[in-house]
């Protein structure tokens, strides 16, 4: 046998021994899963994962191995261990809780039933005639071309930069802006571009479930930071610092918040951004509801920092939800990194959609704001009606959402949402979709004002009749 073949034989034996040890590790993981289940503990323990990775890095240094290799090896082991522990116990998607209500409402509507839609986060005003005209003009003049730039049309990015610089007193350049196929994709591209497997992402909750879905998709780790109605949905800065100190790759902020309508105060916002800077966490600031406000919300663009990605969208401001167009603002270096995700997954946003968005900025802003103001009045009406039923809630600072809590013990908003839809033909979003909030539900005030009193009254009646 040649020396080379001897080496290969030894490697094969080492590989077998390694697999035996891994099999033993999975056997231990099976037993751990049983213990966790008996104690009602979650499968994923992010602190234990970080400890395991730290131990592997220490062992690698002692053995003269690459700590980067040790990390990659550890991440693979952890993911496989979780897969073993979760066998037969699939994770429930929070996003799916929302989709189930929407699908049931659509099924009933398709049968001719009249359903009052309090669950869908979509403005009920139409796109402005100027925007529609801009779209048809693009077709008429045959300005439809092939693939466009992955970052977006230069003239749209320039218009956005000019508008943002006036609004926020900044010096944003077009190369810092990326046009994305919707806000959700912009958030996904940002997370996919910067968060690696097992890296931690801190998300104050309650929160839009898409954040968690995106982090889970790339096998990152969601670190929920719970807030409460009693504390007026304020972020506990001390608890946030504790999580950031442990090592977080990203912090996601949403102000005004979906679902609570909470606006983070300027002083607290600055304190949070300072903490993120200190612990080198990238801040993803979702500000798509910044025009749905009673008082101006703080913006990451005015922070003077560079560790950020700003997200905004044409969907909510101009009622272009189905058109799928949004935009990001970040540093030029970060933009190049995110652009690679866009190129790989989406290529570009269709240019005729971007041309229509350009018209929206130039000609549709005034009408859009009138429509937004009308929706905000409906939010006020909803709050007045909610004051007549057995719920507690925070009067929203912004957005077109209200997040009430039913004042009933052992309330289950998933079950309640289905019963309400089946018995009263009113659809709402269950609180569990936004975090550990089973007693809460979200109302999206995007329905005609005339329907609001009757729908809220039906909700109150169903709450009064609630029992397990």
CSV table of C-alpha atoms in Angstrom, one decimal:
chain,number,residue,atom,x,y,z
A,1,UNK,CA,0.0,0.0,0.0
A,2,UNK,CA,1.4,3.4,-1.0
A,3,UNK,CA,2.0,6.1,1.6
A,4,UNK,CA,-0.8,8.2,0.0
A,5,UNK,CA,-3.3,5.3,0.4
A,6,UNK,CA,-2.2,4.8,4.0
A,7,UNK,CA,-3.0,8.4,4.7
A,8,UNK,CA,-6.4,8.1,3.0
A,9,UNK,CA,-7.2,5.0,5.0
A,10,UNK,CA,-6.4,6.8,8.2
A,11,UNK,CA,-8.6,9.8,7.2
A,12,UNK,CA,-11.5,7.4,6.5
A,13,UNK,CA,-11.0,5.8,10.0
A,14,UNK,CA,-11.0,9.3,11.5
A,15,UNK,CA,-14.2,10.2,9.6
A,16,UNK,CA,-15.9,7.1,11.0
A,17,UNK,CA,-14.8,7.9,14.5
A,18,UNK,CA,-16.1,11.4,14.1
A,19,UNK,CA,-19.5,10.1,12.8
A,20,UNK,CA,-19.7,7.8,15.8
A,21,UNK,CA,-19.2,10.7,18.1
A,22,UNK,CA,-21.8,12.8,16.2
A,23,UNK,CA,-24.3,9.9,16.5
A,24,UNK,CA,-23.7,9.9,20.2
A,25,UNK,CA,-24.3,13.6,20.3
A,26,UNK,CA,-27.6,13.2,18.5
A,27,UNK,CA,-28.6,10.5,20.9
A,28,UNK,CA,-27.9,12.9,23.8
A,29,UNK,CA,-29.9,15.6,21.9
A,30,UNK,CA,-32.9,13.2,21.8
A,31,UNK,CA,-32.8,12.9,25.6
A,32,UNK,CA,-32.4,16.7,26.0
A,33,UNK,CA,-35.5,17.1,23.8
A,34,UNK,CA,-37.5,14.9,26.2
A,35,UNK,CA,-36.3,16.9,29.2
A,36,UNK,CA,-37.2,20.2,27.6
A,37,UNK,CA,-40.6,19.0,26.6
A,38,UNK,CA,-41.3,17.7,30.1
A,39,UNK,CA,-40.4,21.1,31.6
A,40,UNK,CA,-42.1,23.1,28.9
A,41,UNK,CA,-38.9,24.7,27.6
A,42,UNK,CA,-38.2,25.8,24.1
A,43,UNK,CA,-36.0,23.7,21.8
A,44,UNK,CA,-33.7,26.6,20.9
A,45,UNK,CA,-31.7,28.1,23.7
A,46,UNK,CA,-29.6,31.0,22.3
A,47,UNK,CA,-27.5,31.4,25.4
A,48,UNK,CA,-26.6,27.7,25.4
A,49,UNK,CA,-25.7,28.0,21.7
A,50,UNK,CA,-23.4,30.9,22.3
A,51,UNK,CA,-21.7,29.0,25.2
A,52,UNK,CA,-21.2,26.0,23.0
A,53,UNK,CA,-19.6,28.1,20.2
A,54,UNK,CA,-17.4,29.8,22.7
A,55,UNK,CA,-16.2,26.5,24.1
A,56,UNK,CA,-15.5,25.2,20.5
A,57,UNK,CA,-13.5,28.4,19.8
A,58,UNK,CA,-11.5,27.9,23.0
A,59,UNK,CA,-10.8,24.2,22.1
A,60,UNK,CA,-9.8,25.2,18.6
A,61,UNK,CA,-7.2,27.7,19.9
A,62,UNK,CA,-5.8,25.0,22.2
A,63,UNK,CA,-5.5,22.6,19.4
A,64,UNK,CA,-4.0,25.1,16.9
A,65,UNK,CA,-7.1,25.0,14.7
A,66,UNK,CA,-8.9,27.9,13.0
A,67,UNK,CA,-11.5,29.4,15.2
A,68,UNK,CA,-13.5,30.3,12.1
A,69,UNK,CA,-13.6,26.7,11.1
A,70,UNK,CA,-14.6,25.8,14.7
A,71,UNK,CA,-17.5,28.2,14.4
A,72,UNK,CA,-18.7,26.9,11.1
A,73,UNK,CA,-18.5,23.3,12.4
A,74,UNK,CA,-20.3,24.3,15.6
A,75,UNK,CA,-23.1,26.0,13.7
A,76,UNK,CA,-23.6,22.9,11.6
A,77,UNK,CA,-23.7,20.7,14.7
A,78,UNK,CA,-26.2,23.0,16.4
A,79,UNK,CA,-28.5,23.1,13.4
A,80,UNK,CA,-28.5,19.4,13.1
A,81,UNK,CA,-29.1,19.0,16.8
A,82,UNK,CA,-32.1,21.2,16.6
A,83,UNK,CA,-33.4,19.2,13.6
A,84,UNK,CA,-33.1,16.0,15.7
A,85,UNK,CA,-34.8,17.6,18.7
A,86,UNK,CA,-37.6,19.0,16.6
A,87,UNK,CA,-38.5,15.8,14.8
A,88,UNK,CA,-42.3,15.6,14.7
A,89,UNK,CA,-42.5,19.0,16.4
A,90,UNK,CA,-42.5,21.6,13.6
A,91,UNK,CA,-42.2,25.2,14.6
A,92,UNK,CA,-45.4,27.2,14.2
A,93,UNK,CA,-45.1,30.2,11.8
A,94,UNK,CA,-46.5,33.4,13.3
A,95,UNK,CA,-47.0,34.7,9.8
A,96,UNK,CA,-49.3,31.7,9.1
A,97,UNK,CA,-51.6,32.7,11.9
A,98,UNK,CA,-52.4,35.9,10.0
A,99,UNK,CA,-52.7,34.1,6.7
A,100,UNK,CA,-55.2,31.6,8.1
A,101,UNK,CA,-57.6,34.4,9.1
A,102,UNK,CA,-57.2,36.1,5.7
A,103,UNK,CA,-57.8,32.8,3.9
A,104,UNK,CA,-60.9,32.1,5.9
A,105,UNK,CA,-62.2,35.6,5.3
A,106,UNK,CA,-61.6,35.2,1.6
A,107,UNK,CA,-63.4,31.9,1.5
A,108,UNK,CA,-66.5,33.3,3.2
A,109,UNK,CA,-66.4,36.3,0.9
A,110,UNK,CA,-66.2,34.1,-2.2
A,111,UNK,CA,-69.4,32.4,-1.0
A,112,UNK,CA,-71.2,35.7,-1.0
A,113,UNK,CA,-70.9,36.3,2.7
A,114,UNK,CA,-70.4,39.9,3.8
A,115,UNK,CA,-67.2,40.0,5.9
A,116,UNK,CA,-66.0,43.1,7.7
A,117,UNK,CA,-62.3,43.1,7.2
A,118,UNK,CA,-60.5,44.4,10.3
A,119,UNK,CA,-57.5,42.2,9.7
A,120,UNK,CA,-55.9,43.3,6.5
A,121,UNK,CA,-53.1,45.9,6.8
A,122,UNK,CA,-53.8,47.6,3.5
A,123,UNK,CA,-55.0,51.2,3.0
A,124,UNK,CA,-58.5,51.3,1.4
A,125,UNK,CA,-57.9,54.4,-0.7
A,126,UNK,CA,-57.0,53.9,-4.4
A,127,UNK,CA,-53.8,54.9,-6.1
A,128,UNK,CA,-54.0,58.5,-7.2
A,129,UNK,CA,-55.0,59.3,-10.8
A,130,UNK,CA,-51.6,60.9,-11.4
A,131,UNK,CA,-49.9,57.6,-10.5
A,132,UNK,CA,-52.2,55.6,-12.8
A,133,UNK,CA,-51.7,58.1,-15.5
A,134,UNK,CA,-47.9,57.8,-15.1
A,135,UNK,CA,-48.1,54.1,-15.4
A,136,UNK,CA,-50.2,54.2,-18.6
A,137,UNK,CA,-48.0,56.9,-20.0
A,138,UNK,CA,-45.1,54.6,-19.6
A,139,UNK,CA,-46.8,52.0,-21.7
A,140,UNK,CA,-48.1,54.5,-24.3
A,141,UNK,CA,-44.6,55.8,-24.9
A,142,UNK,CA,-43.2,52.3,-24.9
A,143,UNK,CA,-40.7,53.1,-22.2
A,144,UNK,CA,-40.7,49.5,-21.2
A,145,UNK,CA,-37.2,48.1,-21.5
A,146,UNK,CA,-35.4,44.9,-20.5
A,147,UNK,CA,-33.6,44.4,-17.2
A,148,UNK,CA,-33.0,47.5,-15.2
A,149,UNK,CA,-30.2,48.3,-12.6
A,150,UNK,CA,-30.5,46.1,-9.5
A,151,UNK,CA,-30.2,49.2,-7.3
A,152,UNK,CA,-33.1,50.9,-9.1
A,153,UNK,CA,-33.6,53.6,-11.7
A,154,UNK,CA,-31.1,56.5,-11.1
A,155,UNK,CA,-33.8,59.2,-11.5
A,156,UNK,CA,-36.0,57.5,-8.8
A,157,UNK,CA,-33.1,57.2,-6.4
A,158,UNK,CA,-32.2,60.8,-7.0
A,159,UNK,CA,-35.8,62.0,-6.4
A,160,UNK,CA,-35.9,60.0,-3.2
A,161,UNK,CA,-32.5,61.4,-2.0
A,162,UNK,CA,-33.7,64.9,-2.7
A,163,UNK,CA,-37.0,64.4,-0.8
A,164,UNK,CA,-35.3,62.7,2.2
A,165,UNK,CA,-32.6,65.4,2.4
A,166,UNK,CA,-35.2,68.1,2.6
A,167,UNK,CA,-37.3,66.3,5.1
A,168,UNK,CA,-34.5,65.1,7.4
A,169,UNK,CA,-31.8,67.7,6.8
A,170,UNK,CA,-29.4,65.0,5.6
A,171,UNK,CA,-26.9,64.6,2.7
A,172,UNK,CA,-28.0,61.2,1.3
A,173,UNK,CA,-26.7,60.3,-2.1
A,174,UNK,CA,-28.5,58.2,-4.7
A,175,UNK,CA,-25.8,55.5,-4.3
A,176,UNK,CA,-27.0,55.0,-0.8
A,177,UNK,CA,-30.5,54.1,-1.9
A,178,UNK,CA,-31.8,50.7,-3.2
A,179,UNK,CA,-35.2,50.1,-4.8
A,180,UNK,CA,-36.7,46.8,-3.7
A,181,UNK,CA,-39.8,44.7,-4.7
A,182,UNK,CA,-41.7,45.6,-1.5
A,183,UNK,CA,-40.8,46.4,2.0
A,184,UNK,CA,-40.9,42.7,3.1
A,185,UNK,CA,-38.2,41.9,0.5
A,186,UNK,CA,-36.2,44.9,1.5
A,187,UNK,CA,-36.2,43.6,5.1
A,188,UNK,CA,-35.3,40.1,3.9
A,189,UNK,CA,-32.5,41.3,1.7
A,190,UNK,CA,-31.1,43.4,4.6
A,191,UNK,CA,-31.2,40.4,7.0
A,192,UNK,CA,-29.8,37.9,4.4
A,193,UNK,CA,-27.0,40.3,3.5
A,194,UNK,CA,-25.7,40.8,7.1
A,195,UNK,CA,-27.0,38.0,9.4
A,196,UNK,CA,-25.3,34.6,9.3
A,197,UNK,CA,-26.5,31.3,10.7
A,198,UNK,CA,-27.1,31.3,14.4
A,199,UNK,CA,-26.3,35.1,14.7
A,200,UNK,CA,-28.7,36.9,17.0
A,201,UNK,CA,-31.3,39.5,16.0
A,202,UNK,CA,-33.0,41.5,18.7
A,203,UNK,CA,-36.7,42.3,17.9
A,204,UNK,CA,-38.8,44.3,20.4
A,205,UNK,CA,-42.3,42.7,20.6
A,206,UNK,CA,-45.1,42.8,19.7
A,207,UNK,CA,-43.8,43.0,16.2
A,208,UNK,CA,-44.8,42.3,12.6
A,209,UNK,CA,-44.2,38.5,12.2
A,210,UNK,CA,-42.3,39.0,8.9
A,211,UNK,CA,-39.2,40.0,10.8
A,212,UNK,CA,-39.0,36.7,12.6
A,213,UNK,CA,-39.8,34.8,9.5
A,214,UNK,CA,-36.9,36.4,7.6
A,215,UNK,CA,-34.5,35.7,10.5
A,216,UNK,CA,-35.7,32.1,10.8
A,217,UNK,CA,-35.4,31.6,7.0
A,218,UNK,CA,-31.6,32.3,7.0
A,219,UNK,CA,-31.3,30.3,10.3
A,220,UNK,CA,-30.5,33.2,12.4
A,221,UNK,CA,-31.7,33.5,16.0
A,222,UNK,CA,-34.6,35.8,17.1
A,223,UNK,CA,-34.1,37.4,20.5
A,224,UNK,CA,-37.6,38.7,21.5
A,225,UNK,CA,-37.6,41.8,23.7
A,226,UNK,CA,-41.1,41.9,25.2
A,227,UNK,CA,-42.8,45.1,25.9
A,228,UNK,CA,-46.1,45.5,27.8
A,229,UNK,CA,-49.3,47.5,27.7
A,230,UNK,CA,-48.9,48.4,31.3
A,231,UNK,CA,-45.5,50.1,30.4
A,232,UNK,CA,-47.2,51.8,27.4
A,233,UNK,CA,-45.2,49.5,25.1
A,234,UNK,CA,-41.9,51.2,26.1
A,235,UNK,CA,-38.7,49.4,25.3
A,236,UNK,CA,-36.7,48.5,28.5
A,237,UNK,CA,-33.3,49.9,27.7
A,238,UNK,CA,-31.7,47.9,30.5
A,239,UNK,CA,-33.0,44.6,29.1
A,240,UNK,CA,-32.0,45.7,25.6
A,241,UNK,CA,-28.4,46.4,26.7
A,242,UNK,CA,-28.2,43.0,28.3
A,243,UNK,CA,-29.1,41.3,25.0
A,244,UNK,CA,-26.8,43.5,23.0
A,245,UNK,CA,-23.9,42.9,25.3
A,246,UNK,CA,-24.3,39.1,24.7
A,247,UNK,CA,-23.5,39.8,21.0
A,248,UNK,CA,-26.3,40.7,18.6
A,249,UNK,CA,-25.7,41.1,14.9
A,250,UNK,CA,-28.8,43.2,14.3
A,251,UNK,CA,-31.5,45.2,16.1
A,252,UNK,CA,-34.8,45.7,14.4
A,253,UNK,CA,-36.8,48.8,15.2
A,254,UNK,CA,-40.3,49.7,13.9
A,255,UNK,CA,-41.6,53.2,14.8
A,256,UNK,CA,-44.5,53.8,14.6
A,257,UNK,CA,-45.1,50.2,15.4
A,258,UNK,CA,-47.2,47.6,13.8
A,259,UNK,CA,-49.2,46.4,15.7
A,260,UNK,CA,-49.3,48.8,18.7
A,261,UNK,CA,-49.0,52.2,17.0
A,262,UNK,CA,-46.3,53.2,19.5
A,263,UNK,CA,-43.8,55.9,18.5
A,264,UNK,CA,-40.5,55.6,20.3
A,265,UNK,CA,-39.7,59.0,21.9
A,266,UNK,CA,-36.8,61.0,20.4
A,267,UNK,CA,-34.7,60.8,23.5
A,268,UNK,CA,-35.2,57.0,23.9
A,269,UNK,CA,-34.6,56.4,20.2
A,270,UNK,CA,-31.3,58.2,20.5
A,271,UNK,CA,-30.4,56.2,23.6
A,272,UNK,CA,-31.2,52.9,21.8
A,273,UNK,CA,-29.1,53.9,18.7
A,274,UNK,CA,-26.2,54.8,20.9
A,275,UNK,CA,-26.4,51.4,22.6
A,276,UNK,CA,-26.5,49.6,19.2
A,277,UNK,CA,-23.4,51.6,18.1
A,278,UNK,CA,-21.6,50.7,21.3
A,279,UNK,CA,-22.2,47.0,20.9
A,280,UNK,CA,-21.7,47.1,17.1
A,281,UNK,CA,-25.2,45.9,16.3
A,282,UNK,CA,-26.6,47.0,12.9
A,283,UNK,CA,-29.9,48.8,13.2
A,284,UNK,CA,-32.7,47.9,10.8
A,285,UNK,CA,-35.2,50.8,11.1
A,286,UNK,CA,-38.6,50.1,9.5
A,287,UNK,CA,-40.3,53.5,9.1
A,288,UNK,CA,-43.0,52.6,6.6
A,289,UNK,CA,-45.7,54.2,8.7
A,290,UNK,CA,-43.9,57.5,9.2
A,291,UNK,CA,-46.6,59.5,7.5
A,292,UNK,CA,-49.4,57.9,9.6
A,293,UNK,CA,-48.6,59.9,12.7
A,294,UNK,CA,-50.2,62.5,15.1
A,295,UNK,CA,-46.8,63.9,16.0
A,296,UNK,CA,-43.5,63.4,14.1
A,297,UNK,CA,-41.6,60.2,14.7
A,298,UNK,CA,-37.8,60.1,15.1
A,299,UNK,CA,-35.9,58.7,12.2
A,300,UNK,CA,-32.7,56.8,12.0
A,301,UNK,CA,-31.7,59.1,9.1
A,302,UNK,CA,-31.3,61.9,11.6
A,303,UNK,CA,-29.2,59.9,14.1
A,304,UNK,CA,-25.8,60.8,12.6
A,305,UNK,CA,-24.8,57.2,12.7
A,306,UNK,CA,-23.7,54.8,10.0
A,307,UNK,CA,-24.7,51.4,11.5
A,308,UNK,CA,-28.2,51.5,10.0
A,309,UNK,CA,-30.5,50.4,7.2
A,310,UNK,CA,-33.6,52.5,6.8
A,311,UNK,CA,-36.7,50.9,5.2
A,312,UNK,CA,-39.6,52.7,3.7
A,313,UNK,CA,-42.3,51.8,1.1
A,314,UNK,CA,-44.7,53.2,-1.4
A,315,UNK,CA,-47.3,50.6,-0.3
A,316,UNK,CA,-48.8,52.4,2.7
A,317,UNK,CA,-48.1,56.0,1.8
A,318,UNK,CA,-49.5,55.8,-1.8
A,319,UNK,CA,-51.7,52.7,-1.5
A,320,UNK,CA,-49.5,50.7,-3.9
A,321,UNK,CA,-49.5,47.5,-1.8
A,322,UNK,CA,-49.8,45.1,-4.8
A,323,UNK,CA,-47.3,47.0,-6.9
A,324,UNK,CA,-44.4,45.8,-4.7
A,325,UNK,CA,-42.1,48.7,-4.5
A,326,UNK,CA,-40.1,50.0,-1.5
A,327,UNK,CA,-36.7,51.4,-0.8
A,328,UNK,CA,-33.7,51.2,1.6
A,329,UNK,CA,-31.2,53.8,2.6
A,330,UNK,CA,-27.8,52.8,4.1
A,331,UNK,CA,-24.1,53.4,3.6
A,332,UNK,CA,-22.7,52.9,0.1
A,333,UNK,CA,-20.7,49.9,1.4
A,334,UNK,CA,-23.8,48.3,2.9
A,335,UNK,CA,-25.8,49.1,-0.2
A,336,UNK,CA,-23.3,47.1,-2.3
A,337,UNK,CA,-23.7,44.1,-0.1
A,338,UNK,CA,-27.5,44.2,-0.1
A,339,UNK,CA,-27.5,44.8,-3.9
A,340,UNK,CA,-25.9,41.4,-4.4
A,341,UNK,CA,-28.9,39.8,-2.7
A,342,UNK,CA,-31.3,41.8,-4.9
A,343,UNK,CA,-29.3,40.7,-8.0
A,344,UNK,CA,-29.3,37.1,-7.0
A,345,UNK,CA,-33.0,36.8,-6.0
A,346,UNK,CA,-35.0,39.4,-7.8
A,347,UNK,CA,-32.8,41.0,-10.5
A,348,UNK,CA,-34.7,44.3,-10.3
A,349,UNK,CA,-38.0,46.0,-9.8
A,350,UNK,CA,-39.8,46.4,-13.1
A,351,UNK,CA,-39.1,49.9,-14.6
A,352,UNK,CA,-42.7,50.7,-15.3
A,353,UNK,CA,-43.5,50.3,-11.6
A,354,UNK,CA,-40.5,52.6,-10.7
A,355,UNK,CA,-41.7,55.2,-13.2
A,356,UNK,CA,-45.1,55.2,-11.6
A,357,UNK,CA,-43.4,55.6,-8.1
A,358,UNK,CA,-41.5,58.5,-9.5
A,359,UNK,CA,-44.8,60.2,-10.5
A,360,UNK,CA,-46.1,59.4,-7.0
A,361,UNK,CA,-43.3,61.4,-5.4
A,362,UNK,CA,-43.6,64.3,-7.8
A,363,UNK,CA,-47.3,64.6,-8.1
A,364,UNK,CA,-49.1,62.3,-5.7
A,365,UNK,CA,-47.9,63.3,-2.3
A,366,UNK,CA,-50.6,65.9,-1.4
A,367,UNK,CA,-53.5,63.6,-2.3
A,368,UNK,CA,-51.9,60.6,-0.5
A,369,UNK,CA,-51.6,62.7,2.7
A,370,UNK,CA,-55.3,63.7,2.5
A,371,UNK,CA,-56.2,60.0,2.3
A,372,UNK,CA,-53.8,59.2,5.2
A,373,UNK,CA,-55.4,62.0,7.3
A,374,UNK,CA,-58.9,60.4,6.6
A,375,UNK,CA,-57.6,57.0,7.8
A,376,UNK,CA,-56.2,58.6,11.0
A,377,UNK,CA,-59.7,60.0,11.7
A,378,UNK,CA,-61.1,56.5,11.4
A,379,UNK,CA,-58.5,55.3,13.9
A,380,UNK,CA,-59.8,57.9,16.3
A,381,UNK,CA,-63.4,56.6,15.7
A,382,UNK,CA,-62.2,53.1,16.3
A,383,UNK,CA,-60.6,54.1,19.6
A,384,UNK,CA,-63.9,55.8,20.7
A,385,UNK,CA,-65.9,52.7,19.9
A,386,UNK,CA,-63.3,50.4,21.7
A,387,UNK,CA,-63.8,52.6,24.8
A,388,UNK,CA,-67.4,51.2,24.9
A,389,UNK,CA,-66.4,47.5,25.2
A,390,UNK,CA,-64.5,45.3,27.6
A,391,UNK,CA,-61.0,45.9,26.3
A,392,UNK,CA,-57.8,47.8,27.4
A,393,UNK,CA,-55.6,49.5,24.8
A,394,UNK,CA,-53.0,52.1,24.1
A,395,UNK,CA,-54.2,54.9,21.9
A,396,UNK,CA,-51.9,54.7,19.0
A,397,UNK,CA,-49.4,57.5,18.2
A,398,UNK,CA,-49.4,56.5,14.6
A,399,UNK,CA,-50.1,53.7,12.0
A,400,UNK,CA,-53.7,52.6,11.3
A,401,UNK,CA,-53.6,49.8,13.8
A,402,UNK,CA,-55.0,49.4,17.3
A,403,UNK,CA,-53.9,46.5,19.6
A,404,UNK,CA,-56.5,45.9,22.2
A,405,UNK,CA,-56.5,43.4,25.1
A,406,UNK,CA,-59.6,41.5,25.9
A,407,UNK,CA,-60.3,41.8,29.7
A,408,UNK,CA,-61.0,38.1,30.1
A,409,UNK,CA,-59.0,35.4,31.9
A,410,UNK,CA,-57.4,32.7,29.7
A,411,UNK,CA,-58.3,34.5,26.5
A,412,UNK,CA,-57.1,32.8,23.4
A,413,UNK,CA,-57.1,35.3,20.5
A,414,UNK,CA,-56.4,32.6,17.8
A,415,UNK,CA,-59.6,30.7,18.8
A,416,UNK,CA,-61.4,34.0,19.3
A,417,UNK,CA,-60.5,35.3,15.8
A,418,UNK,CA,-61.9,32.2,14.2
A,419,UNK,CA,-65.1,32.2,16.3
A,420,UNK,CA,-65.6,35.9,15.6
A,421,UNK,CA,-65.3,35.4,11.9
A,422,UNK,CA,-67.5,32.3,11.8
A,423,UNK,CA,-70.2,33.7,14.1
A,424,UNK,CA,-70.2,37.5,13.4
A,425,UNK,CA,-68.4,37.8,10.0
A,426,UNK,CA,-65.8,40.2,11.4
A,427,UNK,CA,-62.1,39.3,10.8
A,428,UNK,CA,-59.2,40.4,13.1
A,429,UNK,CA,-55.6,39.4,13.6
A,430,UNK,CA,-54.8,37.3,16.7
A,431,UNK,CA,-52.2,38.7,19.1
A,432,UNK,CA,-50.1,35.5,19.0
A,433,UNK,CA,-49.0,36.4,15.5
A,434,UNK,CA,-47.1,39.3,16.9
A,435,UNK,CA,-45.4,37.5,19.9
A,436,UNK,CA,-46.5,36.1,23.2
A,437,UNK,CA,-49.7,38.1,23.4
A,438,UNK,CA,-52.7,35.6,23.5
A,439,UNK,CA,-55.1,38.1,25.1
A,440,UNK,CA,-54.5,40.7,22.4
A,441,UNK,CA,-55.7,41.2,18.8
A,442,UNK,CA,-54.9,43.7,16.1
A,443,UNK,CA,-57.4,45.9,14.3
A,444,UNK,CA,-56.3,47.3,10.9
A,445,UNK,CA,-58.5,50.4,10.4
A,446,UNK,CA,-58.6,50.2,6.6
A,447,UNK,CA,-62.3,49.8,6.2
A,448,UNK,CA,-65.2,52.2,5.6
A,449,UNK,CA,-66.0,54.4,8.6
A,450,UNK,CA,-69.6,53.4,8.5
A,451,UNK,CA,-68.7,49.8,9.3
A,452,UNK,CA,-66.5,50.5,12.3
A,453,UNK,CA,-69.2,51.0,15.1
A,454,UNK,CA,-71.0,47.8,14.1
A,455,UNK,CA,-67.8,45.8,13.8
A,456,UNK,CA,-66.5,46.9,17.2
A,457,UNK,CA,-69.9,46.3,18.8
A,458,UNK,CA,-69.8,42.7,17.4
A,459,UNK,CA,-66.3,42.2,18.9
A,460,UNK,CA,-67.5,43.4,22.2
A,461,UNK,CA,-70.5,41.1,22.1
A,462,UNK,CA,-68.2,38.2,21.3
A,463,UNK,CA,-65.8,39.1,24.1
A,464,UNK,CA,-68.7,39.2,26.6
A,465,UNK,CA,-69.8,35.7,25.5
A,466,UNK,CA,-66.2,34.3,25.6
A,467,UNK,CA,-65.6,31.2,27.6
A,468,UNK,CA,-63.1,28.3,27.3
